[in-house]
GROMACS .gro file of C-alpha atoms in nm:
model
  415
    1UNK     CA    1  -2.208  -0.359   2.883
    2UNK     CA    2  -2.335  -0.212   2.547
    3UNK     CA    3  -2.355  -0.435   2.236
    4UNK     CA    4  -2.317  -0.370   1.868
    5UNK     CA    5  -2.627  -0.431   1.830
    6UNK     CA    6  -2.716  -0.083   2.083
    7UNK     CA    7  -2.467   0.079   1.800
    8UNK     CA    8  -2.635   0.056   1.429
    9UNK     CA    9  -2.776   0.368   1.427
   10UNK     CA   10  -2.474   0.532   1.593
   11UNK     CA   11  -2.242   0.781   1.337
   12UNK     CA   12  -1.900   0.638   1.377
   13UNK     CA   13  -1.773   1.047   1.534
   14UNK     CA   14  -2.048   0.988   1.794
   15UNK     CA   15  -1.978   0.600   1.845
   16UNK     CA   16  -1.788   0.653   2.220
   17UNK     CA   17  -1.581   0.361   2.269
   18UNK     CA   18  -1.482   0.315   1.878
   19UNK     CA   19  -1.339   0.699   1.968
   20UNK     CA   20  -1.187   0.599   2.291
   21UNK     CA   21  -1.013   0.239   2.113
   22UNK     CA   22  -0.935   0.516   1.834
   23UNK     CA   23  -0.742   0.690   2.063
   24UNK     CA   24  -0.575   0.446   2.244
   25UNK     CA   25  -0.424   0.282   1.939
   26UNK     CA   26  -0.317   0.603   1.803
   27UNK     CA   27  -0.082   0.671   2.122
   28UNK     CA   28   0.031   0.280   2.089
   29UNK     CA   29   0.157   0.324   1.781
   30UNK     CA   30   0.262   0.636   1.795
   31UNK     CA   31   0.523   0.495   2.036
   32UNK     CA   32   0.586   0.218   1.861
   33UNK     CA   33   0.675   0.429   1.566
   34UNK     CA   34   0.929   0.659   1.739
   35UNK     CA   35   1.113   0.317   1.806
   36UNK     CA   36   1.121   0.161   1.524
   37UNK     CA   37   1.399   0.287   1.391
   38UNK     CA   38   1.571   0.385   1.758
   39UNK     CA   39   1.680  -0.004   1.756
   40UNK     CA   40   1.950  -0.003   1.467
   41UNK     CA   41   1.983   0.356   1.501
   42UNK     CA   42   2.146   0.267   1.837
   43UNK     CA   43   2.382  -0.021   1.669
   44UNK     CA   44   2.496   0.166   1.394
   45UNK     CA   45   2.522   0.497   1.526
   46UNK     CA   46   2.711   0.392   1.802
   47UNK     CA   47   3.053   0.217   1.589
   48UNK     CA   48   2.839  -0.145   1.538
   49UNK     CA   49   2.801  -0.266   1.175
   50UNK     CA   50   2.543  -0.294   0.933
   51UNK     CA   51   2.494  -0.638   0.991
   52UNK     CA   52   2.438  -0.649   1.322
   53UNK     CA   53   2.199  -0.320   1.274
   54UNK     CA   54   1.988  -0.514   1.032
   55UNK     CA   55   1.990  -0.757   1.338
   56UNK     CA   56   1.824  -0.507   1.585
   57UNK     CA   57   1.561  -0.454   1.303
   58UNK     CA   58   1.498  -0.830   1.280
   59UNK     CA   59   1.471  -0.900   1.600
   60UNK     CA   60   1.200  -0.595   1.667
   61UNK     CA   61   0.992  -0.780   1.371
   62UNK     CA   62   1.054  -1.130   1.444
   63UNK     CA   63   0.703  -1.139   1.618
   64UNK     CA   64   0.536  -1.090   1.323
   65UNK     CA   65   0.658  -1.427   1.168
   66UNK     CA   66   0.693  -1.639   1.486
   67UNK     CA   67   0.426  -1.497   1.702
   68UNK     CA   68   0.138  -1.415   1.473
   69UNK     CA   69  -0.056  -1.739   1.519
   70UNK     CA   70  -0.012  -1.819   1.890
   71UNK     CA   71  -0.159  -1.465   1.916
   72UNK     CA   72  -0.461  -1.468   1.683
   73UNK     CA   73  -0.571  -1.820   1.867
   74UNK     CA   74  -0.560  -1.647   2.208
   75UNK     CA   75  -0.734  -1.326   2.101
   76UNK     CA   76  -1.022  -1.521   2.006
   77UNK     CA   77  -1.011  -1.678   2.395
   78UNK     CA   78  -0.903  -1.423   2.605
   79UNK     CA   79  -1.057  -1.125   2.724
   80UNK     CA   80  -0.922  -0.853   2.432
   81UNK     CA   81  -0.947  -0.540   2.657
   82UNK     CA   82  -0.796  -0.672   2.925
   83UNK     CA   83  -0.491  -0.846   2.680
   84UNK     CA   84  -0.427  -0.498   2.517
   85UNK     CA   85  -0.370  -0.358   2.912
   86UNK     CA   86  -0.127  -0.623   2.989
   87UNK     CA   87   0.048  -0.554   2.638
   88UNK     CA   88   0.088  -0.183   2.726
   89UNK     CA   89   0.234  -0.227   3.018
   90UNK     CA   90   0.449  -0.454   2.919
   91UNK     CA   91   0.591  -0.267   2.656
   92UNK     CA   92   0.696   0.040   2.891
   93UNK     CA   93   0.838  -0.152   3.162
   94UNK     CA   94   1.042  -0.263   2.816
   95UNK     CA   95   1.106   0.041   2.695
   96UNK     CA   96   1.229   0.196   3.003
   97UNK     CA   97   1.473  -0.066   3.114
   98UNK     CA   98   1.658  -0.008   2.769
   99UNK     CA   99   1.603   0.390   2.844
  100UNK     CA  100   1.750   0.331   3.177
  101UNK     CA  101   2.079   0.141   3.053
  102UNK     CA  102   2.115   0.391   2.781
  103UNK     CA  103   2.150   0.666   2.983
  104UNK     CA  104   2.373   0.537   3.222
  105UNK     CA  105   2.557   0.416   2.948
  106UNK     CA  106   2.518   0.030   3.011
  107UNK     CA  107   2.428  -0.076   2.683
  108UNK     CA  108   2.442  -0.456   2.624
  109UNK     CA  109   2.337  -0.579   2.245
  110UNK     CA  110   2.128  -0.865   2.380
  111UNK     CA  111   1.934  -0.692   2.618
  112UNK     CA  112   1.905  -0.429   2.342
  113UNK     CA  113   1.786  -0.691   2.117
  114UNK     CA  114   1.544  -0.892   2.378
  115UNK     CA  115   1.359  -0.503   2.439
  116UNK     CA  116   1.304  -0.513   2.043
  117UNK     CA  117   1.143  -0.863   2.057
  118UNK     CA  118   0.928  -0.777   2.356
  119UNK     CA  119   0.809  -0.494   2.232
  120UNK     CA  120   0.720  -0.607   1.866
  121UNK     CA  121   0.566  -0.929   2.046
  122UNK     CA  122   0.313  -0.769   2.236
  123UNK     CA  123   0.231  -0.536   1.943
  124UNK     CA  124   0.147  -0.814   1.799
  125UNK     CA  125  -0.074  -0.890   2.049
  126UNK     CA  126  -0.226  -0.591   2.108
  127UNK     CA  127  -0.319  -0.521   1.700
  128UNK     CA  128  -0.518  -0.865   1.689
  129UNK     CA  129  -0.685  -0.745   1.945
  130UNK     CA  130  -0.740  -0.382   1.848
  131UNK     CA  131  -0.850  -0.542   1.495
  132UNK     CA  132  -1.065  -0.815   1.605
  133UNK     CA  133  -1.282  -0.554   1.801
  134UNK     CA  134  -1.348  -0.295   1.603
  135UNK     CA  135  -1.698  -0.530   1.449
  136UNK     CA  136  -1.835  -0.532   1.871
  137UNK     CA  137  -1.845  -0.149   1.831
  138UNK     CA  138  -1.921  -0.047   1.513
  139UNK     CA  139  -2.245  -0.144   1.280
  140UNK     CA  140  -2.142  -0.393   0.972
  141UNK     CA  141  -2.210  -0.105   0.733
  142UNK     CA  142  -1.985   0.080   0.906
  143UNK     CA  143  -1.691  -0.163   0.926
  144UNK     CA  144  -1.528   0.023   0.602
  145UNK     CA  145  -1.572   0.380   0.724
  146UNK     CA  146  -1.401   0.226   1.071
  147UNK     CA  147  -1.130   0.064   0.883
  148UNK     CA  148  -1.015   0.369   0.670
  149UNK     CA  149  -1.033   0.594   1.004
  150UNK     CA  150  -0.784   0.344   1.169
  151UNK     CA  151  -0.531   0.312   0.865
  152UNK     CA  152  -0.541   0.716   0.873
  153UNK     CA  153  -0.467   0.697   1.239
  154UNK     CA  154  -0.175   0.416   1.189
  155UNK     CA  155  -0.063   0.591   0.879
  156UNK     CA  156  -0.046   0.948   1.080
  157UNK     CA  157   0.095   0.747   1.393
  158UNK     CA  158   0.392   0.653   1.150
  159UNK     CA  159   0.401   1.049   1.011
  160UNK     CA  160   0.459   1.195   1.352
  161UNK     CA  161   0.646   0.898   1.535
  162UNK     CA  162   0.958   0.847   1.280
  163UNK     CA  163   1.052   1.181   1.297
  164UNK     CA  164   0.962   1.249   1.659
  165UNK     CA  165   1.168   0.948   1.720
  166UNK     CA  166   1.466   1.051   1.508
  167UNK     CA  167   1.476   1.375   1.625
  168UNK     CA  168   1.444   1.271   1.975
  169UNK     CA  169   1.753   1.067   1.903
  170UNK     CA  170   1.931   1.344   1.790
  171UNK     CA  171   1.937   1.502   2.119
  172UNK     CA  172   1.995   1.215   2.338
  173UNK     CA  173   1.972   0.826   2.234
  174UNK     CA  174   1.758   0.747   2.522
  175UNK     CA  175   1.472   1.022   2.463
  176UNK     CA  176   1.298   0.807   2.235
  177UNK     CA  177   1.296   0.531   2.440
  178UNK     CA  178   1.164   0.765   2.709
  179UNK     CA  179   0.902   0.876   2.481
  180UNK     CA  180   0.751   0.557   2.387
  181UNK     CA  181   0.696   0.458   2.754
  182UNK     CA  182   0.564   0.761   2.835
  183UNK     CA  183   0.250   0.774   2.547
  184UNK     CA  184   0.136   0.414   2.724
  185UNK     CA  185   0.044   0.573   3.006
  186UNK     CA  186  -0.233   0.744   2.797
  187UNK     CA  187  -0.324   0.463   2.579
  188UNK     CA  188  -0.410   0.230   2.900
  189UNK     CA  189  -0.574   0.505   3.039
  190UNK     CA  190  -0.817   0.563   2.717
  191UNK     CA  191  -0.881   0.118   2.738
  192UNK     CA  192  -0.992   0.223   3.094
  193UNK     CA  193  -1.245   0.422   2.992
  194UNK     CA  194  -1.411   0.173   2.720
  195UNK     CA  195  -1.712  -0.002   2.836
  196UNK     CA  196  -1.835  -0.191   2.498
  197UNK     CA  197  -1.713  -0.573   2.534
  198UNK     CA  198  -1.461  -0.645   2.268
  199UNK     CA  199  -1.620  -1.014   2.158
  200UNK     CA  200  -1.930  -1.176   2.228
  201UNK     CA  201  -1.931  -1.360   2.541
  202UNK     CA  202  -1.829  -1.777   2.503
  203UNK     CA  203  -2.031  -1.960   2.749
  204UNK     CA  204  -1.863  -2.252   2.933
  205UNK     CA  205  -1.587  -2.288   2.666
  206UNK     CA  206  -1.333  -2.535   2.689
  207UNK     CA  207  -0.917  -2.492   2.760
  208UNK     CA  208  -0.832  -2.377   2.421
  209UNK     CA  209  -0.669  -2.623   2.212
  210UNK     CA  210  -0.417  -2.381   2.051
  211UNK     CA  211  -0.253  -2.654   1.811
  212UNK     CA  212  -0.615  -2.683   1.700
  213UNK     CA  213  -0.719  -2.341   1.691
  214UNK     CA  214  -0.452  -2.250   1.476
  215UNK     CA  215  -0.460  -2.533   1.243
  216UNK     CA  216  -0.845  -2.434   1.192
  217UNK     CA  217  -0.715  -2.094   1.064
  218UNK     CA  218  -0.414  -2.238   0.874
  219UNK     CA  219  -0.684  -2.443   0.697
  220UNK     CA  220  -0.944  -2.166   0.647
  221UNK     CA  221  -0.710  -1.925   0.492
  222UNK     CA  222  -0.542  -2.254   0.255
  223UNK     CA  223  -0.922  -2.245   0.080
  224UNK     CA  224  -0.913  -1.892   0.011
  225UNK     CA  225  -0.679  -1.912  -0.340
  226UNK     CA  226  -0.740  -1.583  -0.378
  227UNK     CA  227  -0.666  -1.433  -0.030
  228UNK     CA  228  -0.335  -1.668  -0.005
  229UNK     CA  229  -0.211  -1.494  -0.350
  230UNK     CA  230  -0.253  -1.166  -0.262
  231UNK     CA  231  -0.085  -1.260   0.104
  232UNK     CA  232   0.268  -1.402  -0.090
  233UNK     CA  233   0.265  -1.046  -0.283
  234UNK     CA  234   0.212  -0.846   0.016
  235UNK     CA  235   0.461  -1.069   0.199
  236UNK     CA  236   0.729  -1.031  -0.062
  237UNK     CA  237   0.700  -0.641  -0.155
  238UNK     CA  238   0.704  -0.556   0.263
  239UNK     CA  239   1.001  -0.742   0.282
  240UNK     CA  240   1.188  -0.526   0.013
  241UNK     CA  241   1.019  -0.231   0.145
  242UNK     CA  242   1.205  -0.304   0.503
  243UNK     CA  243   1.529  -0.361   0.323
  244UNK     CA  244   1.457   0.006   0.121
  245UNK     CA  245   1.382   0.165   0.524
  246UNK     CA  246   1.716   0.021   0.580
  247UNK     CA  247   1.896   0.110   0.325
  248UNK     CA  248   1.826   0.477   0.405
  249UNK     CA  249   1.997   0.468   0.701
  250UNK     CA  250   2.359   0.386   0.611
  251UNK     CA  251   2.283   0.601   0.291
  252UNK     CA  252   2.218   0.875   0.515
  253UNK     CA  253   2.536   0.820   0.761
  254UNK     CA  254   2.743   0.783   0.470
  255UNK     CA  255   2.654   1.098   0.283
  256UNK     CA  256   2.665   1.279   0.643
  257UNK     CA  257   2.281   1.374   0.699
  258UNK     CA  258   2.134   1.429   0.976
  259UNK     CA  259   1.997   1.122   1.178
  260UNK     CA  260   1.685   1.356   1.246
  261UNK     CA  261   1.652   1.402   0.837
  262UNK     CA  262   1.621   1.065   0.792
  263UNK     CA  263   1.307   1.034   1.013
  264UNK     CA  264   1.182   1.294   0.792
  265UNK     CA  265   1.229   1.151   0.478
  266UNK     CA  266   1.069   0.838   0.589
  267UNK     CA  267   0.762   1.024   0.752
  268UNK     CA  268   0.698   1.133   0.397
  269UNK     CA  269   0.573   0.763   0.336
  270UNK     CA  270   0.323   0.766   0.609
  271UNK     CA  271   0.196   1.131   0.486
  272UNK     CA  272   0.122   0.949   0.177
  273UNK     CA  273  -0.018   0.670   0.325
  274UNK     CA  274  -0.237   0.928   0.528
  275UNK     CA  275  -0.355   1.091   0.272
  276UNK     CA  276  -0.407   0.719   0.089
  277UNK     CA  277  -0.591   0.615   0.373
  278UNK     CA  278  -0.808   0.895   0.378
  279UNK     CA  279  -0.897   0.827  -0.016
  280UNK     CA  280  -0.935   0.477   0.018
  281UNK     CA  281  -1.304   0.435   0.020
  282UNK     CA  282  -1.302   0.632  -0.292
  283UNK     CA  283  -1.109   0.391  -0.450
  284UNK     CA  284  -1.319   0.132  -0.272
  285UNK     CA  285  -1.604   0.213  -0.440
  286UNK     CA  286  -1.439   0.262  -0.829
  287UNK     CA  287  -1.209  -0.040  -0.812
  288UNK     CA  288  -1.169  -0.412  -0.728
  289UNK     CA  289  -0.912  -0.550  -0.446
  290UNK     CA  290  -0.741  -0.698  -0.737
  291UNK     CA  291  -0.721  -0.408  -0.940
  292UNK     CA  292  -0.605  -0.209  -0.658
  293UNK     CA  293  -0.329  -0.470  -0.606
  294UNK     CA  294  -0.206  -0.511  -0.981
  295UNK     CA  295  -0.165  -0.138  -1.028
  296UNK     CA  296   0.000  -0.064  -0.677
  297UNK     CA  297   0.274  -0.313  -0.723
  298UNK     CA  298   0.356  -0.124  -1.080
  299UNK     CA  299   0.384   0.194  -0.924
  300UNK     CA  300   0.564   0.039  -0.618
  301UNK     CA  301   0.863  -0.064  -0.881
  302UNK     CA  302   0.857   0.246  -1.094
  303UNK     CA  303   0.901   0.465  -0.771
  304UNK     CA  304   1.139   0.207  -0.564
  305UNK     CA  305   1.394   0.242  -0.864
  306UNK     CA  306   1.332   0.600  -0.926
  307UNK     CA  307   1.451   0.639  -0.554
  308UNK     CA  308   1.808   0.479  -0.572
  309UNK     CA  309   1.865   0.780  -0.861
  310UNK     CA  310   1.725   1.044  -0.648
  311UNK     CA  311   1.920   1.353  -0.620
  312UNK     CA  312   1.798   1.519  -0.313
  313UNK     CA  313   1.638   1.430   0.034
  314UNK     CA  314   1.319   1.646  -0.144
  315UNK     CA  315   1.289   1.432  -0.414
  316UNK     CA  316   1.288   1.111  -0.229
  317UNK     CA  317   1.049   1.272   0.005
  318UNK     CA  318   0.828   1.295  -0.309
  319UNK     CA  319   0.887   0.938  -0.389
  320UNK     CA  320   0.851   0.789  -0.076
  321UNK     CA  321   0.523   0.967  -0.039
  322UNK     CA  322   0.405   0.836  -0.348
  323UNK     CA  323   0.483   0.469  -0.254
  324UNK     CA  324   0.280   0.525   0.112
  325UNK     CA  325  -0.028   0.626  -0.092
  326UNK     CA  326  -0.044   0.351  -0.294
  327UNK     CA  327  -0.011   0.145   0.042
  328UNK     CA  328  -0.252   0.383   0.265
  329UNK     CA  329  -0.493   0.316  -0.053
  330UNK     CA  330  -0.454  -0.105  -0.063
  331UNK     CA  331  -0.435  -0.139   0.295
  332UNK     CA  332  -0.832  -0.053   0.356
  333UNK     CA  333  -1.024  -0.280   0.140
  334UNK     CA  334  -0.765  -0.523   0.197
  335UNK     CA  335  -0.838  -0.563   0.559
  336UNK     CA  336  -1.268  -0.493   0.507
  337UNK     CA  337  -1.217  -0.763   0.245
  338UNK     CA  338  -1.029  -1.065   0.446
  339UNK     CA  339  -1.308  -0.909   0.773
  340UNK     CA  340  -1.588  -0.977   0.573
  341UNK     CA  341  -1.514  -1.310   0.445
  342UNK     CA  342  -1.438  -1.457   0.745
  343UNK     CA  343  -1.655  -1.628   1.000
  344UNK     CA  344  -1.670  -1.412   1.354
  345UNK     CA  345  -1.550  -1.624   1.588
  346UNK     CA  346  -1.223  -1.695   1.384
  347UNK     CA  347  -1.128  -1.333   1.345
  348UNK     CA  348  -0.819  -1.340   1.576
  349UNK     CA  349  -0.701  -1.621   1.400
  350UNK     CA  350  -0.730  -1.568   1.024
  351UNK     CA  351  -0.613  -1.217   1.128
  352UNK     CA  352  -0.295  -1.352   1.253
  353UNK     CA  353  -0.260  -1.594   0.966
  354UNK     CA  354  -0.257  -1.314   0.785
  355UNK     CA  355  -0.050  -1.093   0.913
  356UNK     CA  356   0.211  -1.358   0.945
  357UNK     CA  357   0.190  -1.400   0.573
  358UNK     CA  358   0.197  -1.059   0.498
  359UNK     CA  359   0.402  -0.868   0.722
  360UNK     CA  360   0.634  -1.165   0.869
  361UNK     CA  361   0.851  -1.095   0.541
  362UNK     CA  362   0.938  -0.771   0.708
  363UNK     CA  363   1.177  -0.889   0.960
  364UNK     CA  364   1.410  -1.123   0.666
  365UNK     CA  365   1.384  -0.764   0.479
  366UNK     CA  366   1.618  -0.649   0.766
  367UNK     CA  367   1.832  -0.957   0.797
  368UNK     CA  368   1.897  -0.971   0.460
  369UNK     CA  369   1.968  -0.590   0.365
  370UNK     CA  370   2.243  -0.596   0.626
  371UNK     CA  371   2.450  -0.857   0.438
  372UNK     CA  372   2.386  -0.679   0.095
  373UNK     CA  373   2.465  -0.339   0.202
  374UNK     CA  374   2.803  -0.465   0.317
  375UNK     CA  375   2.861  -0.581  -0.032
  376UNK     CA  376   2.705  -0.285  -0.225
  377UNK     CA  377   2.667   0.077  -0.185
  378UNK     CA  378   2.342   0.203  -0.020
  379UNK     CA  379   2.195   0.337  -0.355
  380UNK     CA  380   2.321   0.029  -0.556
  381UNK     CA  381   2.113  -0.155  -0.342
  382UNK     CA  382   1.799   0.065  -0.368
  383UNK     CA  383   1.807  -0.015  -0.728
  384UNK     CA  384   1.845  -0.393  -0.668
  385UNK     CA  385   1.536  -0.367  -0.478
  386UNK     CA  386   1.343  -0.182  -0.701
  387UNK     CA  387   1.438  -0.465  -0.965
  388UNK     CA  388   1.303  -0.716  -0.765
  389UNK     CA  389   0.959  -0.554  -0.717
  390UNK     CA  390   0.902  -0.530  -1.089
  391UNK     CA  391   0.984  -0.896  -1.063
  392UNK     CA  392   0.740  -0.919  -0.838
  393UNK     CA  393   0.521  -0.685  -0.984
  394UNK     CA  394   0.532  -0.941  -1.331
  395UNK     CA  395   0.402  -1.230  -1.088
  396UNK     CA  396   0.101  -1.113  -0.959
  397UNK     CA  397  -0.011  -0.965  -1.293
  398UNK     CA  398   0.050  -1.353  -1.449
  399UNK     CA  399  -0.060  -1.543  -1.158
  400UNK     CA  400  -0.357  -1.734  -1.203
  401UNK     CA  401  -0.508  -1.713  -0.869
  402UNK     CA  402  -0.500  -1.360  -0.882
  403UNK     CA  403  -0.585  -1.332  -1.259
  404UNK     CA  404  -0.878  -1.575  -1.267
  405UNK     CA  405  -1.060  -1.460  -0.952
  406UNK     CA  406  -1.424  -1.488  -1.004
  407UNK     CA  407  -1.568  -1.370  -0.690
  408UNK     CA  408  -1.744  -1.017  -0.629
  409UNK     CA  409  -1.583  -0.984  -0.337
  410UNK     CA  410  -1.242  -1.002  -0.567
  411UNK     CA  411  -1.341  -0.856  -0.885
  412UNK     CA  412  -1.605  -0.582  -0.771
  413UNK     CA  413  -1.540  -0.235  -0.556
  414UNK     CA  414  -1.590  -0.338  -0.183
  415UNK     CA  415  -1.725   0.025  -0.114
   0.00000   0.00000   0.00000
């Protein structure tokens, strides 16, 4: 097995397994992406109600909130390579028993929802992992070049996949479903091929502790002022920004689109974050995390609220790209930044402390836009939401963690 020590001198396009982990990812989430959306899609195309649509969404994101630190302890233990295989196939045996009782028209709401919750589990699962061992194959002056390469990836996994997905849909409900199985096969076929160890080896370690192991991260990330700020923004503005993903879709049925425009429409956020992504060490190297951060959220509410008023699907295109950029361009030093504060061997689990933070918000964005899109129209609520950000937007400007940061790792460019 090579180590990343073999790798220093190694250009990250050369860099083998970083290209085949690259690749693998990239047809994980691809899938993922084309599904996202196929879970209320299927609710609320199909005569069910909002509510119970925002339901389907929750229960595909619930992992992040309620699985997040189980997961991050046990990446740091078990064998990461070998836990991302497991995860793929365990996502298209999913995947295809909800294809399979779509198309012969046995759809049953829980099993629709338990396929959502599988699936978003071992996501979970397999993005620790896929996080946590990008520093075994790259060199540590490399880790921000490596980052920005795998936002671009994610960001053009979610540019391709919502409209593949949608359109997919368009033609028959289960083709999505069919798809995202079907890209796994090449994802565990690319982790075949890796031969780089994905963590140091642990000689004669003990039966995890998990209670312990995730109280150690719980307690790591508490000291980090600072980190647990920007965590409660990021939580609160990708909970609003699930209820806006929402909201297009009953916006869309109700003014009669196209269930395969919508997937467009939305795409245009993840060509923004591509092309954010793809800028981000720029930025890196001209401004501070907490810079990025202050400015982002102002845009975020300026083009949230511009959105609900939007007269065309072009213009909201244009809007929703502009709100992916600003997230393809925080996303990157926000990951090198939490990476290279903490300690190696607690990766996996300040990882998944912070995801849960961050993204667990997403899945009450769901659950609650159901309920408020039954009380107001779709645009009415767009605006609501774009209210809130500036809200939130107001917060992190004022809040003292945030505002008083001292550290260079906070208040210099990370690139």
């Amino acid at each position: 097995m090579t180590n990343t020590a073999d790798r220093v001198s190694v250009p990250l396009r050369s860099n083998r397994d970083f290209g085949l982990l690259w690749v693998s990812a990239a047809f994980s989430f691809l899938g993922t992406r084309a599904t996202a959306l196929v879970y209320p899609m299927l609710v609320l195309w199909n005569g069910g109600s909002t509510t119970l649509a925002g339901l389907a969404g929750f229960a595909a994101l619930l992992p992040q909130l309620v699985i997040q630190l189980p997961a991050g302890a046990y990446v740091d233990r078990w064998d990461r390579r070998r836990l991302m295989l497991v995860c793929e196939w365990g996502s298209l045996l999913a995947l295809g028993s909800l294809a399979a009782a779509v198309l012969t028209d046995r759809l049953w709401l829980p099993h629709l929802f338990a396929v959502a919750f599988i699936e978003g589990s071992l996501m979970v699962f397999y993005q620790l992992a896929e996080r946590a061992a990008v520093p075994q194959l790259v060199a540590p002056d490399q880790l921000g070049a490596a980052y920005s390469q795998n936002e671009a990836r994610t960001r053009g996994a979610a540019l391709l996949g919502q409209p593949i997905g949608t359109s997919l849909f368009a033609l028959g409900n289960a083709l999505p479903l069919v798809f995202g199985a079907a890209v796994r096969l090449v994802s565990i076929g690319t982790l075949w091929g890796i031969r780089t160890r994905f963590q140091e080896k642990r000689r004669d370690a003990p039966a995890p502790d998990v209670r312990a192991e995730i109280s150690a991260g719980l307690s790591w990330v508490w000291r980090q002022r600072f980190l647990r700020a920007v965590m409660l923004v990021m939580a609160l503005t990708n909970m609003l920004f699930q209820m806006l993903t929402f909201a297009m879709l009953p916006l869309f049925h109700d003014e009669g689109r196209s269930e395969a425009l919508v997937g467009v429409v939305l795409a245009c956020s993840s060509l923004g974050g591509l092309i954010g992504a793809l800028t981000a060490a720029a930025w890196m190297r001209r401004w501070s995390l907490r810079r990025i951060l202050l400015a982002g959220t102002g845009v975020w509410a300026v083009v949230t609220t511009a959105i609900a008023f939007a007269p065309d699907v072009v213009s909201m295109g244009v809007l929703f790209a502009a709100s992916g950029y600003v997230g393809g361009v925080f996303n990157v030093p926000a990951i090198v930044y939490v990476m290279r504060i903490t300690p190696p061997d607690m990766q996996g689990r300040v990882g998944s402390v912070a995801s849960m933070v961050a993204f667990g918000g997403m899945a009450f964005g769901w659950a609650a836009a159901g309920p408020l899109l039954t009380v107001v129209a779709p645009r009415t609520g767009i605006a609501v939401i774009g209210a809130t950000l500036a809200l939130v937007a107001l917060a992190a400007a004022i809040s003292p963690a945030i505002r008083r940061a001292h550290g260079t790792a906070e208040t210099k460019p990370l690139g």
